[in-house]
PDB file of C-alpha atoms in Angstrom:
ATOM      1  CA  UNK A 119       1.635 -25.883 -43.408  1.00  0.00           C
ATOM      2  CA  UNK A 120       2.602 -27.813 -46.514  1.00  0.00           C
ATOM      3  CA  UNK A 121       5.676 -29.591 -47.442  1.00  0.00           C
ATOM      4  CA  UNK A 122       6.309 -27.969 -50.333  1.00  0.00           C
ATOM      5  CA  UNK A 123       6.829 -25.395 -47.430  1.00  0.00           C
ATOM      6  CA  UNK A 124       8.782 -27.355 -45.434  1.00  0.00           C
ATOM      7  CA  UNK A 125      10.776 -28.636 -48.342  1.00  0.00           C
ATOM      8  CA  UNK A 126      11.550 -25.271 -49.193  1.00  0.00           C
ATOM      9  CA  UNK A 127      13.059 -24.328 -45.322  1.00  0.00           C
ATOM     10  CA  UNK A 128      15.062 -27.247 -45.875  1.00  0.00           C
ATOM     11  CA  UNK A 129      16.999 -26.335 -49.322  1.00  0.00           C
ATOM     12  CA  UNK A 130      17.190 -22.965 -47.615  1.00  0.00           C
ATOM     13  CA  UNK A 131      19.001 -23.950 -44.452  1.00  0.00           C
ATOM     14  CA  UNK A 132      21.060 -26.431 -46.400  1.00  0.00           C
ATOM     15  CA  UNK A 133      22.590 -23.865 -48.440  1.00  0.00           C
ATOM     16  CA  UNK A 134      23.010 -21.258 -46.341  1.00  0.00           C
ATOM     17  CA  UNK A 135      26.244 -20.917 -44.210  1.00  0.00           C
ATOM     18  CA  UNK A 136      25.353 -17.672 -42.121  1.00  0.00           C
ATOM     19  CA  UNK A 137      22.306 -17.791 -40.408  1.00  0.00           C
ATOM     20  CA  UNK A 138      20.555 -15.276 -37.754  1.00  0.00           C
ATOM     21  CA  UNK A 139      17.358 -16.539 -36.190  1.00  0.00           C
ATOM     22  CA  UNK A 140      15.373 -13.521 -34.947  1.00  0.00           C
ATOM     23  CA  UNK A 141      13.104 -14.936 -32.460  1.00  0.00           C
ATOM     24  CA  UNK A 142       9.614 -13.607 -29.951  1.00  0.00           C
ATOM     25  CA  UNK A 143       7.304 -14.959 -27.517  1.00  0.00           C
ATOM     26  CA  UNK A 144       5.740 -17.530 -30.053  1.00  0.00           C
ATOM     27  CA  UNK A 145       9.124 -19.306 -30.270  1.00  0.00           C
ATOM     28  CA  UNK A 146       8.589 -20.522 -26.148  1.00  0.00           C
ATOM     29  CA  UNK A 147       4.849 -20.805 -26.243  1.00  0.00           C
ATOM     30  CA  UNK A 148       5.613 -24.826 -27.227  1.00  0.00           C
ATOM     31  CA  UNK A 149       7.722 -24.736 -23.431  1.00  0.00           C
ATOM     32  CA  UNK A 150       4.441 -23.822 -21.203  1.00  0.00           C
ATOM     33  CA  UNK A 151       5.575 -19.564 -21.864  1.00  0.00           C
ATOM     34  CA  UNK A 152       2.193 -17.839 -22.965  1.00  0.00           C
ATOM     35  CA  UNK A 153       2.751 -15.384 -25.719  1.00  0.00           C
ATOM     36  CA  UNK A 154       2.261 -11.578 -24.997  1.00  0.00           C
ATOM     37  CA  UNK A 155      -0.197  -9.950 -27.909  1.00  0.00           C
ATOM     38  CA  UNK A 156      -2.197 -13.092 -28.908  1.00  0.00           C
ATOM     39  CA  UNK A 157      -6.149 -13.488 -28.023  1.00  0.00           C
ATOM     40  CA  UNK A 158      -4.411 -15.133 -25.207  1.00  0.00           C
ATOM     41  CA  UNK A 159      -1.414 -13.867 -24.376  1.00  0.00           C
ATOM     42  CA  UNK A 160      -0.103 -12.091 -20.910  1.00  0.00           C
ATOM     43  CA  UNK A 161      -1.021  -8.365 -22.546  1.00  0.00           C
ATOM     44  CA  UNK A 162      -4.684  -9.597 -23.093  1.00  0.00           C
ATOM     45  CA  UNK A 163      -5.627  -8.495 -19.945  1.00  0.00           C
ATOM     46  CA  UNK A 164      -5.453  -5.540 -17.595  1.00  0.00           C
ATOM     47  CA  UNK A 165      -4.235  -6.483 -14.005  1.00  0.00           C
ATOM     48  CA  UNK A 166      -6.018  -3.850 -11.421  1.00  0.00           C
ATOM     49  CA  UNK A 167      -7.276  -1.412 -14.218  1.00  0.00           C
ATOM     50  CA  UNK A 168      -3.289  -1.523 -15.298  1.00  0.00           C
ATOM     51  CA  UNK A 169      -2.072  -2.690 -18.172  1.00  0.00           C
ATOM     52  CA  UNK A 170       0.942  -4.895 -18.171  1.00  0.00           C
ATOM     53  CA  UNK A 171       3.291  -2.150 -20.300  1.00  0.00           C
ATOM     54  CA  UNK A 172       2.925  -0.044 -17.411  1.00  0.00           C
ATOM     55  CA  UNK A 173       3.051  -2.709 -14.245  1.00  0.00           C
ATOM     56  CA  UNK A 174       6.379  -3.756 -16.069  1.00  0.00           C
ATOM     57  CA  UNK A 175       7.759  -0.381 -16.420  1.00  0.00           C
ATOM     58  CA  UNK A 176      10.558   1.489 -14.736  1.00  0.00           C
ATOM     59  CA  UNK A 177       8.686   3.913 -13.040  1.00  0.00           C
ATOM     60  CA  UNK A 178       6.040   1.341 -11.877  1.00  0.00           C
ATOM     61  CA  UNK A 179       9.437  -0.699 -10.268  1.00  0.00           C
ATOM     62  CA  UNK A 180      10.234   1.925  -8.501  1.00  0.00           C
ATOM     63  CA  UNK A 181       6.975   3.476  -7.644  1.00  0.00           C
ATOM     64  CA  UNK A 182       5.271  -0.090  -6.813  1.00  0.00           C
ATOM     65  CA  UNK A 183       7.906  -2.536  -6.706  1.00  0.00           C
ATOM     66  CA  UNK A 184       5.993  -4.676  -4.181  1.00  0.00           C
ATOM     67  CA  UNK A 185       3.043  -4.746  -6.624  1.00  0.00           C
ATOM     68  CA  UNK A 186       5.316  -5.564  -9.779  1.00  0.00           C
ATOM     69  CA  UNK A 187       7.419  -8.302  -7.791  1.00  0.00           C
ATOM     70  CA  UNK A 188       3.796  -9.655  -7.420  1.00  0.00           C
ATOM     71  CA  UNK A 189       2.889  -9.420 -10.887  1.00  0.00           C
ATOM     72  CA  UNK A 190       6.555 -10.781 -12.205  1.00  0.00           C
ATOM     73  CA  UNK A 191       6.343 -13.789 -10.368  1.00  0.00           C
ATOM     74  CA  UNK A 192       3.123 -14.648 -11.214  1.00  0.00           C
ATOM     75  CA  UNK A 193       3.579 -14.016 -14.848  1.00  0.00           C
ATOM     76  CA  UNK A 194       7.245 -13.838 -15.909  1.00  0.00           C
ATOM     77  CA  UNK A 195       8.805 -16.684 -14.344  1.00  0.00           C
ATOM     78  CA  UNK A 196       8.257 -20.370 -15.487  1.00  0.00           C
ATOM     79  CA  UNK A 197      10.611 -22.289 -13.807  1.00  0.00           C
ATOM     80  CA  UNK A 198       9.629 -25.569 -14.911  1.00  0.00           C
ATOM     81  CA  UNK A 199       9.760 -24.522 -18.894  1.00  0.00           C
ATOM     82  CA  UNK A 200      12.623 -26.725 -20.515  1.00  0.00           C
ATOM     83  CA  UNK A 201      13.939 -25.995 -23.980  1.00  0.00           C
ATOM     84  CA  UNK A 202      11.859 -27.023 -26.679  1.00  0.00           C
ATOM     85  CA  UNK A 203      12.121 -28.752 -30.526  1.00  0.00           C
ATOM     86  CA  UNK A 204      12.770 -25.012 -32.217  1.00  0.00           C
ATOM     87  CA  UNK A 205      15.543 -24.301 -29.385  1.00  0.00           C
ATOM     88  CA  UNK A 206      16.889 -28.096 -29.851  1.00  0.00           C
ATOM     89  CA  UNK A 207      17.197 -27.530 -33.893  1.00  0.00           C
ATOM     90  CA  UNK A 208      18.748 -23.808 -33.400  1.00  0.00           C
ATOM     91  CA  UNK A 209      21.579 -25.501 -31.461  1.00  0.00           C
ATOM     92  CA  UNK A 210      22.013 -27.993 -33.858  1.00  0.00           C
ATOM     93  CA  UNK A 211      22.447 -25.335 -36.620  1.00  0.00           C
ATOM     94  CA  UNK A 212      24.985 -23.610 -34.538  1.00  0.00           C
ATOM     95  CA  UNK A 213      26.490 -26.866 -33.908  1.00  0.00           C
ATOM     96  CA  UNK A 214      27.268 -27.024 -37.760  1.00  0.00           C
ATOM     97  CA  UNK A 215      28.409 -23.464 -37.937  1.00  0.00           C
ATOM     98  CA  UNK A 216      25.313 -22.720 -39.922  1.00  0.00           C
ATOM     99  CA  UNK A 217      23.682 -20.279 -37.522  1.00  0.00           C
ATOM    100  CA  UNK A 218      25.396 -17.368 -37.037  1.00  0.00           C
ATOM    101  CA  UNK A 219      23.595 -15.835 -34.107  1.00  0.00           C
ATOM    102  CA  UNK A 220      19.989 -15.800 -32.217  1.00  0.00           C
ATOM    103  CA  UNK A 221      18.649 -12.470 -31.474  1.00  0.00           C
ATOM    104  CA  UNK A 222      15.762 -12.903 -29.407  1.00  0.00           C
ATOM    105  CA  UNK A 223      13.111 -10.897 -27.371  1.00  0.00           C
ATOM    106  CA  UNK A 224      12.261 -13.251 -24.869  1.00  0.00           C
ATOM    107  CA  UNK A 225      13.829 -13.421 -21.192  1.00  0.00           C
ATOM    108  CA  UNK A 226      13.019 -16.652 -20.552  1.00  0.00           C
ATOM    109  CA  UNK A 227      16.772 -18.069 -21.160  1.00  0.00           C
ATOM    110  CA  UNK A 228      16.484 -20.810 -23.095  1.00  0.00           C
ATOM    111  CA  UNK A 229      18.410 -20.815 -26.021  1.00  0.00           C
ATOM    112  CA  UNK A 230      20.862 -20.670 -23.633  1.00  0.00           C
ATOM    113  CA  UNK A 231      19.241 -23.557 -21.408  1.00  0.00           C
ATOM    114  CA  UNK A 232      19.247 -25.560 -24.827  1.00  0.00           C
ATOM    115  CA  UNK A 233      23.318 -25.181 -25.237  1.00  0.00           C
ATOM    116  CA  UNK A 234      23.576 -22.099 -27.916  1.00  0.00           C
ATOM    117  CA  UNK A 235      26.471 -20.169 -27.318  1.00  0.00           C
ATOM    118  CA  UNK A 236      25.923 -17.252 -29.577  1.00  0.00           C
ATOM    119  CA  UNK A 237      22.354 -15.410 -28.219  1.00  0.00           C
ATOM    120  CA  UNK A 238      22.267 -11.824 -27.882  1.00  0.00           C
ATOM    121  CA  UNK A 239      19.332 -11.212 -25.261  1.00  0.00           C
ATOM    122  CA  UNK A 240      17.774  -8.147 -26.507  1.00  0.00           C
ATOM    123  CA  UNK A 241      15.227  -7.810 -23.297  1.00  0.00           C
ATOM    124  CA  UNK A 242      17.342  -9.386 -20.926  1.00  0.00           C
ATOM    125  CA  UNK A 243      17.261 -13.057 -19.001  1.00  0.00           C
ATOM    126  CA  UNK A 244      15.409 -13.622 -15.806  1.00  0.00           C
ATOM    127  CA  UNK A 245      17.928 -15.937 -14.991  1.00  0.00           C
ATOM    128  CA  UNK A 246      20.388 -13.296 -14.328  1.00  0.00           C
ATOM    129  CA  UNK A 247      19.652 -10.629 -11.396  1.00  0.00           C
ATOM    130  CA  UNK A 248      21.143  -8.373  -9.190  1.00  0.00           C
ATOM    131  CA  UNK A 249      21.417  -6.618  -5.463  1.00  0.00           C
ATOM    132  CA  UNK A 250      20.603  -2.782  -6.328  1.00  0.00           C
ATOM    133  CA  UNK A 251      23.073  -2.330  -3.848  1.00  0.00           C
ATOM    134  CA  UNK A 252      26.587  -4.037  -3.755  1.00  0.00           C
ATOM    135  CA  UNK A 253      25.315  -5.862  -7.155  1.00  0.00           C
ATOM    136  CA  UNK A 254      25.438  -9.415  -5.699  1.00  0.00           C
ATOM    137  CA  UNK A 255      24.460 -11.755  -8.277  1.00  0.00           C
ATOM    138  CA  UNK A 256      21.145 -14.090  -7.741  1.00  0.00           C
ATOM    139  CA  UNK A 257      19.332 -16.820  -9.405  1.00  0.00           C
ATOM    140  CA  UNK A 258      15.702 -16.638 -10.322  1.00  0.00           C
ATOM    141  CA  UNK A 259      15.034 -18.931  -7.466  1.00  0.00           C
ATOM    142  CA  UNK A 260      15.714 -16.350  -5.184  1.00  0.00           C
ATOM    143  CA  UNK A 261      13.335 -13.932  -6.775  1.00  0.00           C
ATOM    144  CA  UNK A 262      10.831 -17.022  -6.791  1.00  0.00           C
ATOM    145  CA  UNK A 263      11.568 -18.076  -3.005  1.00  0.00           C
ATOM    146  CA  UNK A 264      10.965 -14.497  -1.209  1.00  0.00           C
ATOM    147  CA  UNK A 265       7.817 -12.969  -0.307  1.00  0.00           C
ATOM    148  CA  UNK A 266       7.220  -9.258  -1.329  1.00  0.00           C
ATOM    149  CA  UNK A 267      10.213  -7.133  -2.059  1.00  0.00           C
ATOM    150  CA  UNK A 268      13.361  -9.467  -2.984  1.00  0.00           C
ATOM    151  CA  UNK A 269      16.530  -8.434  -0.736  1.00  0.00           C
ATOM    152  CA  UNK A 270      19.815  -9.195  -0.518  1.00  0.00           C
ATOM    153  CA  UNK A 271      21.237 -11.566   2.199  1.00  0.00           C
ATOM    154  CA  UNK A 272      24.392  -9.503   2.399  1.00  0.00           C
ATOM    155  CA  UNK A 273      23.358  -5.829   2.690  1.00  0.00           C
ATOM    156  CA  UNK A 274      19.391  -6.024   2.325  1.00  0.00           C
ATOM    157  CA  UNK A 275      19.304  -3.933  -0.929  1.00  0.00           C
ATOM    158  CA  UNK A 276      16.326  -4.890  -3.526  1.00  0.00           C
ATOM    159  CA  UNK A 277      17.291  -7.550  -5.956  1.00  0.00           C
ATOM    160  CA  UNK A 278      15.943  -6.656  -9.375  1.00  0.00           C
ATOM    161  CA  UNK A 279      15.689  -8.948 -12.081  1.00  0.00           C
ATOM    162  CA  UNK A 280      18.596  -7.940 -15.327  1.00  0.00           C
ATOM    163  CA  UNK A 281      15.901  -7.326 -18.105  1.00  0.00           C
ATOM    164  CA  UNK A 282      15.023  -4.479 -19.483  1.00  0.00           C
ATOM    165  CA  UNK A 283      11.454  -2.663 -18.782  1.00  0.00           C
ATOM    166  CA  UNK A 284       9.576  -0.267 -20.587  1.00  0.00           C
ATOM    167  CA  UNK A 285      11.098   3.042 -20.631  1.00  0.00           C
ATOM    168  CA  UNK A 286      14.525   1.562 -20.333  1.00  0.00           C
ATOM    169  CA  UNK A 287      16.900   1.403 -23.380  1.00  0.00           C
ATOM    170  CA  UNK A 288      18.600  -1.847 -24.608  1.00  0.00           C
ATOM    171  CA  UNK A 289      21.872  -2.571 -23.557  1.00  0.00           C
ATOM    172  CA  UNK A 290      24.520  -0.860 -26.181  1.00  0.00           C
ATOM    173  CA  UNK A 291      27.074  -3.645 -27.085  1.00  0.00           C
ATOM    174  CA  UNK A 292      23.803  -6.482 -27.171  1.00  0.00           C
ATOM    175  CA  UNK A 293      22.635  -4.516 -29.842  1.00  0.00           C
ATOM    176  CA  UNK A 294      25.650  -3.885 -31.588  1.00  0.00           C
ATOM    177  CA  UNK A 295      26.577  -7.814 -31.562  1.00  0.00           C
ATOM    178  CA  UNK A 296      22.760  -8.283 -32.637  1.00  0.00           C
ATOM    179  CA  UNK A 297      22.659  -5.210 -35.126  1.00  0.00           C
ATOM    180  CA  UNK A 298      26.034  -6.730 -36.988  1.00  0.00           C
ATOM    181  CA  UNK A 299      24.949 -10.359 -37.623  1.00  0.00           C
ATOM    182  CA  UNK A 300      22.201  -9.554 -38.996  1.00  0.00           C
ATOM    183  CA  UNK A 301      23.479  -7.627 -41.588  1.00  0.00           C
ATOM    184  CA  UNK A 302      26.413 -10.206 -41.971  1.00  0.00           C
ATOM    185  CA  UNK A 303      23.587 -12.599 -42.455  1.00  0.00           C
ATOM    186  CA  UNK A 304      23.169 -14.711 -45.208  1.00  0.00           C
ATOM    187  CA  UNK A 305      19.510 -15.954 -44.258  1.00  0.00           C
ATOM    188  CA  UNK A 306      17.510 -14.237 -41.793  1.00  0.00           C
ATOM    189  CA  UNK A 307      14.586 -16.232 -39.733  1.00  0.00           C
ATOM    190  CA  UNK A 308      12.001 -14.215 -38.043  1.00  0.00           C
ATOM    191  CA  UNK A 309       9.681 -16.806 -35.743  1.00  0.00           C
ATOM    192  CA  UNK A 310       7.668 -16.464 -33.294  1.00  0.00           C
ATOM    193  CA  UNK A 311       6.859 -12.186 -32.768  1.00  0.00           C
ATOM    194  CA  UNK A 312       4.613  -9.678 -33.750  1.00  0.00           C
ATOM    195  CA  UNK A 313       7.444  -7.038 -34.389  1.00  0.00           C
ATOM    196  CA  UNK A 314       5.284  -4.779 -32.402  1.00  0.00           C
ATOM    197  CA  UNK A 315       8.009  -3.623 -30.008  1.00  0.00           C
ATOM    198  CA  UNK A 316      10.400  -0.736 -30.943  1.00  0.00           C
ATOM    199  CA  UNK A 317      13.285  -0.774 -31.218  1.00  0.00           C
ATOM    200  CA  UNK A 318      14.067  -4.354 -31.372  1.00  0.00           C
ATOM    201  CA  UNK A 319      11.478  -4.645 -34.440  1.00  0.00           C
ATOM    202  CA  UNK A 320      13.457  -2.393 -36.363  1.00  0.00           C
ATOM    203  CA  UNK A 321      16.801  -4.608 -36.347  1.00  0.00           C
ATOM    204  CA  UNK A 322      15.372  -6.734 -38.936  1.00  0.00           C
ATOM    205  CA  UNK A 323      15.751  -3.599 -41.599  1.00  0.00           C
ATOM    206  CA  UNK A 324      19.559  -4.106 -41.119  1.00  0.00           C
ATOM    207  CA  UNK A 325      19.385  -7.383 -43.191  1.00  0.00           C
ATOM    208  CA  UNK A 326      20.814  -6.997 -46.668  1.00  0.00           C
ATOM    209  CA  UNK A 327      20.980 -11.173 -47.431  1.00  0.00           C
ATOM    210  CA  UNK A 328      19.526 -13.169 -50.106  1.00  0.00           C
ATOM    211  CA  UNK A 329      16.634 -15.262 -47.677  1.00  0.00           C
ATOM    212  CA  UNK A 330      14.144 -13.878 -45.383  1.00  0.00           C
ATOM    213  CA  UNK A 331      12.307 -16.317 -44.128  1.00  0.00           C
ATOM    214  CA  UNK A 332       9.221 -15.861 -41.681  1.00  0.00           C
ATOM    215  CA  UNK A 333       7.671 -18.378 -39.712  1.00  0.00           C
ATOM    216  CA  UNK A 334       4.516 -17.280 -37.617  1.00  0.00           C
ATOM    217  CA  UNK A 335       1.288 -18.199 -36.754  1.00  0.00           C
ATOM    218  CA  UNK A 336      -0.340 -14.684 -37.685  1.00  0.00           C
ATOM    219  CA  UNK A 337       0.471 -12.149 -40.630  1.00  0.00           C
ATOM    220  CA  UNK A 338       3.211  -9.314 -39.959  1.00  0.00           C
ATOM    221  CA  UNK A 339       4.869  -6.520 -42.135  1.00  0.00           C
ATOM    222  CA  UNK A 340       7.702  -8.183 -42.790  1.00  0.00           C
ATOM    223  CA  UNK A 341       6.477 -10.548 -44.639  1.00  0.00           C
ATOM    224  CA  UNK A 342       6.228  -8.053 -47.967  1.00  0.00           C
ATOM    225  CA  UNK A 343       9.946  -8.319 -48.167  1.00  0.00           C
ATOM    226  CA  UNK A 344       9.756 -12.616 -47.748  1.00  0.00           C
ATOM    227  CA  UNK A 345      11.151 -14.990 -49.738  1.00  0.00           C
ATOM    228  CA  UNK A 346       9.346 -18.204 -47.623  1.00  0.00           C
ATOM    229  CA  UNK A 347       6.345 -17.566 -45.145  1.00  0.00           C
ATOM    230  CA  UNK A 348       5.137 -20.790 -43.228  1.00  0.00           C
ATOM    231  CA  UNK A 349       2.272 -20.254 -40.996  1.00  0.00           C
ATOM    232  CA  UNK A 350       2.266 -22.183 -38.157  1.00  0.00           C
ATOM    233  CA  UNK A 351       3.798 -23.253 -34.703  1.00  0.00           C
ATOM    234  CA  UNK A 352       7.547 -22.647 -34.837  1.00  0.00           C
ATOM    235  CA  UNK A 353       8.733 -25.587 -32.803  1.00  0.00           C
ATOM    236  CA  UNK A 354       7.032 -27.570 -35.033  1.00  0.00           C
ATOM    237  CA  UNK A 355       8.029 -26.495 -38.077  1.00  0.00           C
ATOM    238  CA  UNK A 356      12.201 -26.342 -36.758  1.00  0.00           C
ATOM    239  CA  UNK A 357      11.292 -29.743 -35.601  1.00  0.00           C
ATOM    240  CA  UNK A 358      11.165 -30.844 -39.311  1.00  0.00           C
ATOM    241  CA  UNK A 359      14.408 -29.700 -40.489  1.00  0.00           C
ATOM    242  CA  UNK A 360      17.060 -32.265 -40.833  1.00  0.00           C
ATOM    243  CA  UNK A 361      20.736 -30.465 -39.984  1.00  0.00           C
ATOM    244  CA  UNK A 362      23.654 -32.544 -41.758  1.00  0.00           C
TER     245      UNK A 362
END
């Protein structure tokens, strides 16, 4: 990256008063949370002649669920991630009343962790999960500390994790609070994702501001439509903004 490039994210942020961030895997990969569709990410590589779409799919829950317990544990959870410099600047922004809103794909919770107040989860947060049964709430730690199938200390139902797998829809009113503040938005970050994944890829075509800005490490559509691309690693690029 230059700074000309740099220089040019700054005069953007400085000026604009309602920004959405619109954030994927790349945006945690600084935290110790591999990617998904890199040469190196989790979808790289089939698990037991399965890929990971279908292990961490509906019907493979409910078909499998000891085999995708297995499979989320190894590969989903990261307790020991902590927020890093691209969550740390987002909360400053929304500290300011700059940022508007984070829309993000990931489920590992930590815009949240980092302080921001205003995150609609679009996938979910592994943080947050739920007896199938009497829907008693549990941490991740529970998921982390059982062996096989998770169950509930109270009636023994399966605890499964509150994010959303494939061939499950979003969650209406996330999307609506996601959909609107983008298209309220006055500058519109996309960092960190491949847009590969309907529908959340297609929220972005809801933004009607004057700045698009895309920050990535490799090309994606969206970036016909840019006004700034910086290719790179996001935390380190949000770690050069200065938020007065």
């Amino acid at each position: 990256m230059q700074s000309g490039e740099i220089s040019r994210l700054q005069q953007i942020t400085d000026r604009s008063r309602r920004i959405v961030f619109f954030g994927g895997a790349g945006v945690s990969t600084a935290s110790g949370i591999p990617d998904f569709r890199s040469a190196d990410g989790l979808f790289a590589e089939e698990e037991g002649g399965l890929s990971p779409e279908m292990i961490l799919s509906r019907s493979f829950f409910y078909l499998q669920p000891e085999r995708f317990f297995d499979y989320y544990r190894k590969h989903l959870l990261y307790p020991e991630a902590k927020p890093n410099a691209a969550h740390r600047k987002l909360f400053e922004l929304e500290q300011a009343d700059r940022l508007r809103g984070i829309v993000t794909q990931n489920v590992d919770g930590l815009h949240r962790a980092a302080g921001n107040i205003r995150v609609y989860e679009l996938h979910g947060n592994v943080h947050e999960n739920h007896c199938m049964e009497c829907n008693a709430a549990y941490p991740m730690e529970a998921i982390l500390r059982s062996e096989g199938i998770p169950r509930c200390a109270e009636c023994g139902g399966v605890i499964r994790p509150d994010i959303v797998l494939y061939g499950e829809p979003l969650e209406k009113y996330v999307c609506i609070g996601a959909i609107r503040e983008i298209t309220n938005a006055d500058t519109l970050i996309v960092a960190g994702t491949s847009l590969a994944v309907e529908p959340a890829a297609s929220f972005i075509s809801h933004f009607r501001g004057k700045n698009l800005v895309v920050l990535n490490r490799d090309p994606i559509p969206a970036e016909e439509q840019a006004s700034l691309v910086i290719r790179g690693d996001v935390a380190e690029i949000m770690e050069q903004l200065t938020v007065g």
